[in-house]
Coordinates of C-alpha atoms in Angstrom, one line a residue:
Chain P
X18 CA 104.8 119.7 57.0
X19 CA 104.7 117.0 59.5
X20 CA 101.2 115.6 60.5
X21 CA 100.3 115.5 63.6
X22 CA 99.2 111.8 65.1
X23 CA 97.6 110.9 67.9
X24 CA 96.8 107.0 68.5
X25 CA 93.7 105.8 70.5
X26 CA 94.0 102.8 72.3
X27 CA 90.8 101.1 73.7
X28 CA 88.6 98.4 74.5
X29 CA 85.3 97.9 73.6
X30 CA 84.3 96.6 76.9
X31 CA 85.8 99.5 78.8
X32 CA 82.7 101.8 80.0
X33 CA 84.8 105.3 80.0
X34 CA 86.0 104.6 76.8
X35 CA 82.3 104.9 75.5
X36 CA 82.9 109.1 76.4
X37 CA 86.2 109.3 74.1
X38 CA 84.7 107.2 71.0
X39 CA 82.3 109.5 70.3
X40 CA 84.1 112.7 70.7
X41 CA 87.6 111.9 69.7
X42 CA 87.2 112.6 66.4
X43 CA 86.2 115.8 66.9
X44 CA 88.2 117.2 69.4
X45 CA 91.3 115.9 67.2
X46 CA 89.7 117.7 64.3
X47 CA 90.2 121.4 66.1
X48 CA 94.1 121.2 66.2
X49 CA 94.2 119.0 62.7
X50 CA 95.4 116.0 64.2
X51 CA 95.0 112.8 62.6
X52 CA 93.6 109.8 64.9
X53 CA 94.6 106.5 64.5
X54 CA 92.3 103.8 65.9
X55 CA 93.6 101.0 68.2
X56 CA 91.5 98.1 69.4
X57 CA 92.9 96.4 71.8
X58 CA 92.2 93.5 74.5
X59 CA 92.2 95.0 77.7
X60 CA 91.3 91.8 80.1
X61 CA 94.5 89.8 79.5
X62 CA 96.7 92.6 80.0
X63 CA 94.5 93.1 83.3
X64 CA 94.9 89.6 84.5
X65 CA 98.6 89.5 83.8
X66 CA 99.1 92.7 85.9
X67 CA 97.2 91.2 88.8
X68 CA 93.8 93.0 87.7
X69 CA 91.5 89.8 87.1
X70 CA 88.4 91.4 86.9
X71 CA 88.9 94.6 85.6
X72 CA 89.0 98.0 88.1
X73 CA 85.7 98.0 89.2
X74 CA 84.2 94.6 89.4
X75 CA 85.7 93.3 92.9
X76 CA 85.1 97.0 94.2
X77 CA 81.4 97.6 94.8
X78 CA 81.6 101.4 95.9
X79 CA 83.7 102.1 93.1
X80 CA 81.7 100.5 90.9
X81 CA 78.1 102.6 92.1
X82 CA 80.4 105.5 91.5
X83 CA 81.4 104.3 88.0
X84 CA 77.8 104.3 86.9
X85 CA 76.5 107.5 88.4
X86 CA 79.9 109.4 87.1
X87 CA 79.6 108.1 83.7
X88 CA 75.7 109.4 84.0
X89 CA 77.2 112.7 84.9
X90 CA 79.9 112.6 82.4
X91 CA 77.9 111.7 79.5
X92 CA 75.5 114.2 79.9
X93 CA 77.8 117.0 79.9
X94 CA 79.8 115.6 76.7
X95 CA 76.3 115.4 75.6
X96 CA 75.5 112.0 75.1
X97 CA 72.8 109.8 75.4
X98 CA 72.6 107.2 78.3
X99 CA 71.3 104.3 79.2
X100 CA 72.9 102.0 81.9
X101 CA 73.4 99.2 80.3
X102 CA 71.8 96.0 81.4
X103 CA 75.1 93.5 80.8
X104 CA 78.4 94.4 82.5
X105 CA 81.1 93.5 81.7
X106 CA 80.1 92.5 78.1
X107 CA 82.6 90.3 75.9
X108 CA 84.0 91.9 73.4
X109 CA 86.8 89.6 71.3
X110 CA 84.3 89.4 68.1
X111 CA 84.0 92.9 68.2
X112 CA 87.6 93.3 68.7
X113 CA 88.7 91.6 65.8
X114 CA 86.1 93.6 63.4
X115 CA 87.3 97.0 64.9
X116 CA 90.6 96.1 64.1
X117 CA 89.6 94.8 60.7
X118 CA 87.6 98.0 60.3
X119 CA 91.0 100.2 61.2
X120 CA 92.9 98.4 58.4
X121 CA 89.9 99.1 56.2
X122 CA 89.3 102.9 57.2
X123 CA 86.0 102.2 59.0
X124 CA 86.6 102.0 62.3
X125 CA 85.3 105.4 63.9
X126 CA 82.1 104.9 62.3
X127 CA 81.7 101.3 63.3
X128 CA 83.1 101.9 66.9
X129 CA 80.7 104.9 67.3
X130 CA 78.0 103.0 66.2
X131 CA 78.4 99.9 68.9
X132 CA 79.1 102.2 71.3
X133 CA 75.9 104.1 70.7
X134 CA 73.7 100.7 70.3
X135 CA 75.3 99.9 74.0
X136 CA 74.6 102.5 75.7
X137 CA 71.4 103.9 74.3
X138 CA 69.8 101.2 73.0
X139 CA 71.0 98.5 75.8
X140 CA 71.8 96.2 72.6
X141 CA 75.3 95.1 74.3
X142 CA 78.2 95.4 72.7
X143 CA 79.6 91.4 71.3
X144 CA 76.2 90.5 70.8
X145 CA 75.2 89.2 67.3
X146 CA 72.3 92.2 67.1
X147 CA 74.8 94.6 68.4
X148 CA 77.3 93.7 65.5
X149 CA 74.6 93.0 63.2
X150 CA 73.0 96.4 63.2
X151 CA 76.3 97.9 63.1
X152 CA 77.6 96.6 60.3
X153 CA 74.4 97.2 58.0
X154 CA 74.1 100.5 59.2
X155 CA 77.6 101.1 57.6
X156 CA 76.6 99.6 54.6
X157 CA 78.6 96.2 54.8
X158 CA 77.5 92.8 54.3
X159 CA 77.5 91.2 58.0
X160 CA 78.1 87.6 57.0
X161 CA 81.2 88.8 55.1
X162 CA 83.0 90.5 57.6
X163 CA 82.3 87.8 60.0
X164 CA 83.8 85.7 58.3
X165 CA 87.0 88.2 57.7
X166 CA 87.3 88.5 61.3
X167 CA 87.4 84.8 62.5
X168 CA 90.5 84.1 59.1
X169 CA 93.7 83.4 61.0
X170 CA 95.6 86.5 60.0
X171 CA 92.2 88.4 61.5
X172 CA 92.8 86.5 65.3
X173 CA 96.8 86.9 65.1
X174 CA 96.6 90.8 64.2
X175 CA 94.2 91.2 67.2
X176 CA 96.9 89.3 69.3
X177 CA 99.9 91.3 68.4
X178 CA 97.6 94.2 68.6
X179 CA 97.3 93.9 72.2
X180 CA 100.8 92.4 72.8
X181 CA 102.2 96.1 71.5
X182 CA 99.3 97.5 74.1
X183 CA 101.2 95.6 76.9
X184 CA 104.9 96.1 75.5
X185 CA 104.1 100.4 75.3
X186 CA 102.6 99.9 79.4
X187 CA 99.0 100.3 78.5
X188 CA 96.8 99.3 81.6
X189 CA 93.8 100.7 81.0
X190 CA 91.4 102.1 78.5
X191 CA 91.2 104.8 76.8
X192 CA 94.4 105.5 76.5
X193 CA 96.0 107.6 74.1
X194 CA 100.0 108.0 73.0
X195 CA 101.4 110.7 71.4
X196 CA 105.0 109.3 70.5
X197 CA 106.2 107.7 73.7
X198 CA 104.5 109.6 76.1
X199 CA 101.1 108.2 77.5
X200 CA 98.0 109.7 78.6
X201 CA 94.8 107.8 80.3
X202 CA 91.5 107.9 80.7
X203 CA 88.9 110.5 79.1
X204 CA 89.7 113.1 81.1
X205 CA 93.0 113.0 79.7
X206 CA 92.1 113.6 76.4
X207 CA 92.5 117.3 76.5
X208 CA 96.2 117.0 77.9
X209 CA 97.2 114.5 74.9
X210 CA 95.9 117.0 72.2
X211 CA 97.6 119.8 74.1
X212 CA 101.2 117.5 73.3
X213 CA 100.3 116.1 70.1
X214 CA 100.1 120.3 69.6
X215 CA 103.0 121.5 71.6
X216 CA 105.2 118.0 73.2
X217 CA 107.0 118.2 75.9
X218 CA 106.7 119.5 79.8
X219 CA 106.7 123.3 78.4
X220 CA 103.4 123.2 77.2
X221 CA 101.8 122.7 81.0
X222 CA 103.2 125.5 82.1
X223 CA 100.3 127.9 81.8
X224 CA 98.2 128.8 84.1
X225 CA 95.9 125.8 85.2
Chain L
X4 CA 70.4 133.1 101.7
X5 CA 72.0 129.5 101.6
X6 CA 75.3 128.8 101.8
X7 CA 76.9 126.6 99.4
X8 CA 78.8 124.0 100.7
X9 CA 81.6 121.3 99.4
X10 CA 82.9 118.2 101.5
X11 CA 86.8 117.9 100.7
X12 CA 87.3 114.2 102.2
X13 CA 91.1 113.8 101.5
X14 CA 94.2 112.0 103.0
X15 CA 97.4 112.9 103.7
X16 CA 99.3 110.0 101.6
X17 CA 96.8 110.5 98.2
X18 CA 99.3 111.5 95.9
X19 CA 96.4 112.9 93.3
X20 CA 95.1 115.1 96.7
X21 CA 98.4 117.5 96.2
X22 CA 96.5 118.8 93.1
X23 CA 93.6 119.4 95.0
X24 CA 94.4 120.5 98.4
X25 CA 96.5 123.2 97.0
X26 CA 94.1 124.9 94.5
X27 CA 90.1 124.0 96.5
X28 CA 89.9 127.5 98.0
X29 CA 91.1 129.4 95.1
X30 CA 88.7 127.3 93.3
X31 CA 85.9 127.3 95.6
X32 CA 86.5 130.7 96.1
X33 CA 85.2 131.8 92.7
X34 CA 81.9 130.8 93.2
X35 CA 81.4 131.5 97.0
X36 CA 80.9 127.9 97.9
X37 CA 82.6 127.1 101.7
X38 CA 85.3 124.6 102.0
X39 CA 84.4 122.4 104.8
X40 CA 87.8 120.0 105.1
X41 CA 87.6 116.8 106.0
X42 CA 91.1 114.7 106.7
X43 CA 90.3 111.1 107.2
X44 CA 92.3 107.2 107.0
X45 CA 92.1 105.9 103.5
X46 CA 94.2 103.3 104.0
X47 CA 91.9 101.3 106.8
X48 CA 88.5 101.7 104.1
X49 CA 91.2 100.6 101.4
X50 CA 92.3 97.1 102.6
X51 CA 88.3 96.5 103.9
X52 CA 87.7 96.9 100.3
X53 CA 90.5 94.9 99.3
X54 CA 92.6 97.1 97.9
X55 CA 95.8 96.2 100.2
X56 CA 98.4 98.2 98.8
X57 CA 96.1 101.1 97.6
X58 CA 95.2 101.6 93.9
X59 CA 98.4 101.6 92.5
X60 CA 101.4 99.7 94.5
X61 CA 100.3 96.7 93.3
X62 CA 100.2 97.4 89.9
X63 CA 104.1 98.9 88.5
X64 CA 102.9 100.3 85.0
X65 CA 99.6 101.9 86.6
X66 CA 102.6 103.4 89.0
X67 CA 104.8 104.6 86.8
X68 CA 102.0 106.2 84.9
X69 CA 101.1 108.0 87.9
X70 CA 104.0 109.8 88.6
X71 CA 104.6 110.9 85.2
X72 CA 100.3 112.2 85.1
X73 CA 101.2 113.9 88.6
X74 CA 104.2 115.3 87.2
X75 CA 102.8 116.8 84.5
X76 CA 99.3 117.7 85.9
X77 CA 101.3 119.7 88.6
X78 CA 102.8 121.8 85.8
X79 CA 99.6 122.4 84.1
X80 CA 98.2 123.4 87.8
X81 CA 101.1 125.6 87.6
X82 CA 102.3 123.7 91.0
X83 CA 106.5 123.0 91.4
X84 CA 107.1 119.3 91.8
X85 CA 109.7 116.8 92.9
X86 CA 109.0 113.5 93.2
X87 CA 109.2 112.4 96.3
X88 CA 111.4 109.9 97.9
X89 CA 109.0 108.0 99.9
X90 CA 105.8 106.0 98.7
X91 CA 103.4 105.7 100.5
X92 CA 104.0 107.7 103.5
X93 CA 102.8 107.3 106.8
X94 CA 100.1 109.6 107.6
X95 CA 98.5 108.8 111.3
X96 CA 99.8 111.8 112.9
X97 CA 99.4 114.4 110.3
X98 CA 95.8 113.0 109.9
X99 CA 95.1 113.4 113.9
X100 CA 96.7 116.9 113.7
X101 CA 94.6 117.7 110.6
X102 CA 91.9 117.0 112.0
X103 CA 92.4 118.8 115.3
X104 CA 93.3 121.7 112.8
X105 CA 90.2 121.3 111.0
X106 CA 87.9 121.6 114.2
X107 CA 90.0 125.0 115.1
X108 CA 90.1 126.7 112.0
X109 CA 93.4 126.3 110.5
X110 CA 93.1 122.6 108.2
X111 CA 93.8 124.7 105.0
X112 CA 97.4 126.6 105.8
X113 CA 98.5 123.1 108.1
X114 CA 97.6 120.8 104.8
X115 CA 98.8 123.0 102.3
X116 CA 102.1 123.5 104.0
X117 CA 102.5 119.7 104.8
X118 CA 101.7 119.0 101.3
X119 CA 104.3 121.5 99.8
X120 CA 107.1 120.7 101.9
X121 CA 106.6 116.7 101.2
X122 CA 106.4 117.8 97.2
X123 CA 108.4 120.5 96.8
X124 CA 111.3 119.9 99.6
X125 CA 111.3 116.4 99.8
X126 CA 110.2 116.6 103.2
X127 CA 108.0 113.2 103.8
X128 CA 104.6 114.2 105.2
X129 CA 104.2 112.2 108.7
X130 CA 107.8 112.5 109.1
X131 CA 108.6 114.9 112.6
X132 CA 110.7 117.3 110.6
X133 CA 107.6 117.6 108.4
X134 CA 105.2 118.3 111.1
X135 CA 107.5 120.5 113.1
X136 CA 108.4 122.8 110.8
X137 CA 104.6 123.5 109.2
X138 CA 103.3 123.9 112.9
X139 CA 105.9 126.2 113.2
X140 CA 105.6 128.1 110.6
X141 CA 102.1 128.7 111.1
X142 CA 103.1 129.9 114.4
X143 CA 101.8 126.9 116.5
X144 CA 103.8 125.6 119.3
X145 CA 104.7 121.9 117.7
X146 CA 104.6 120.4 121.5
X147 CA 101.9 121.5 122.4
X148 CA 99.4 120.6 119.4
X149 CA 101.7 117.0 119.4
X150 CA 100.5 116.1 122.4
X151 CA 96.8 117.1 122.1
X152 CA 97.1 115.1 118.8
X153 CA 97.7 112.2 121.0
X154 CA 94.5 112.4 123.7
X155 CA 92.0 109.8 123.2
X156 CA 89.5 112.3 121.8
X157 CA 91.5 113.1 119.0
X158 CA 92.3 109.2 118.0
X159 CA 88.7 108.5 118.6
X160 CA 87.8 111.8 116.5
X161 CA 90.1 110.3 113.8
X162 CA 88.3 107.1 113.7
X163 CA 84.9 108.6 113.5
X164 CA 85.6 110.4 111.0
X165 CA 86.8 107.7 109.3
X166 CA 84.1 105.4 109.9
X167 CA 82.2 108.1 108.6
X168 CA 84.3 108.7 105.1
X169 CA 83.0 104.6 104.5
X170 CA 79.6 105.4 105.9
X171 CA 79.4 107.8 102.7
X172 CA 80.7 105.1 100.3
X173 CA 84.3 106.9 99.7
X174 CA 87.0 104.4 98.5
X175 CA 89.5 107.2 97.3
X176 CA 91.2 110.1 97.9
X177 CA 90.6 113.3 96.8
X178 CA 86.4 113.1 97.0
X179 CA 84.1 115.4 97.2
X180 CA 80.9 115.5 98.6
X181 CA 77.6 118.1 97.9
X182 CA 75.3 117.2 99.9
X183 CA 74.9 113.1 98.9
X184 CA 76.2 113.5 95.6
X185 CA 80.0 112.0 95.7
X186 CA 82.4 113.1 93.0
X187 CA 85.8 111.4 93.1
X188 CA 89.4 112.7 91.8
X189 CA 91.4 116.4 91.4
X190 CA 89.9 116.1 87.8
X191 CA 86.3 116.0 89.0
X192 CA 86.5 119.3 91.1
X193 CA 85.1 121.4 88.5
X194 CA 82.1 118.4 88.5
X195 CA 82.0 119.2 91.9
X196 CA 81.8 122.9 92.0
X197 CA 79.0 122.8 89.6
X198 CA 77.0 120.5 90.9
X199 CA 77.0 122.8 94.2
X200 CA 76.3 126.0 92.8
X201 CA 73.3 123.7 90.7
X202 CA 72.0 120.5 91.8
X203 CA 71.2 118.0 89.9
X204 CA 72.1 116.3 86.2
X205 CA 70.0 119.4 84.8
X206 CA 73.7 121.4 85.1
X207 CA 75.5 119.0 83.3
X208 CA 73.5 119.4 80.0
X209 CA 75.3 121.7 78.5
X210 CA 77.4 121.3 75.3
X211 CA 80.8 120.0 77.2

């Protein structure tokens, strides 16, 4: 029996990324495929492509169409949502505690949790409240894990983290790998179960 | 009885609009919703923007992502594909013809054949052998619509509808439009479609 793996690559700052977080685990869950959770740093991948401020920052049509798409889309994943009052957030604290939290087993709940405070609650993700009420919520002892996450071994883990990000050509978030092939963005989430299922070209031959 | 009615703003060098112009009828055919096709320039709205090169020139992993996402897209759409040798393609022509087309009747057959042949044949849309041969084959005398393609109306037509497509607050290509409600991207059709045969976020809260 070989298990079937699907790894999720995103950043906690990414605003589409909010849509796969919450419904990952579930979708993965029909076809009994395991999910393995990768927090990564988007940004300096971004700037060293030539993207300084992300995809939608310098763009303002884009951006007004980020915000009312991501209003559509969350409603009809049925989520919550709140435009969040602080964009782009920063996000290296809570980077290094996802990543903590995926070495411990906890990172689904966590990252659902920070997500949800975000962009229900507008408590914004990196903020001490954000992280605070996250990490009680889950049972853990804040001041603890704090302190895990700023230990050297914490920061460097997060670093090569995102260094395999870059060297496997992520450029945006989500993204999701399935071997060596790669699949971005939310909407792309159905098309990387559909591999982790069946890999290979032959599988999109259906009917569209 | 109203008629439903969807916007297709596209251009001729979107690689993503292959996916779209080829299956929007079918599409908007199942729920009686009219097609009303709308060629434009993305490329002047683009570098206003500042986005020079378009969305992905610039940016080599984004690239290469791209044509491996149209590749296999295409397959699920259950459309052949080659990549083709030239990117981006120059596009002034067919966009004057297509919109000449669109104003008598016949945008849908000109586009889908341009789009096929640059696709499936390698044959580079803007390119003469291009043109001739999907005027011809929709039994147009190539001549003749060239050089009506070239009066001042037409340009002028062209630019207006262009001036237009940035008017609306379009910065990409495929988009759709219902009414004033913009929906960007071959994977937000279905969005699209909905949102026309029900206005309004009410549709979208469904389980997704």
């Amino acid at each position: 029996m070989t298990e079937k793996t699907l790894e999720f690559w995103f950043e906690y700052g990414s605003t589409y990324s909010y849509l796969s977080v919450m419904r990952i685990e579930n979708e993965a869950a029909l076809y009994d495929i395991s999910v393995v959770w990768k927090p990564f740093l988007l940004m300096p991948i971004m700037i060293e492509q030539g993207m300084k401020q992300g995809p939608f920052l310098p763009y303002p049509k884009k951006l007004d169409y980020m915000w009312r798409d991501l209003e559509r889309r969350a409603r009809y994943r049925g989520l919550q949502y709140k435009r969040p009052s602080v964009y782009p957030p920063r996000t290296l604290m809570t980077a290094r505690i996802g990543l903590l939290a995926a070495q411990e087993g906890w990172c689904p709940q966590f990252s659902r949790k920070v997500f949800h405070l975000h962009w229900v609650e507008d408590k914004t993700i990196g903020n001490e409240q954000n992280l605070m009420e996250a990490l009680s919520s889950l049972g853990k002892e804040p001041t603890e894990i704090l302190e895990k996450a700023q230990e050297q071994k914490t920061k460097e883990a997060l670093r090569q983290q995102t260094d395999r990000a870059k060297d496997i050509g992520l450029f945006g978030s989500p993204s999701f790998m399935v071997g060596s092939e790669l699949f971005w963005g939310d909407d792309r989430l159905e098309d990387a179960l559909q591999w982790c299922v069946s890999p290979g070209m032959k599988a999109f031959e259906t009917d569209g």
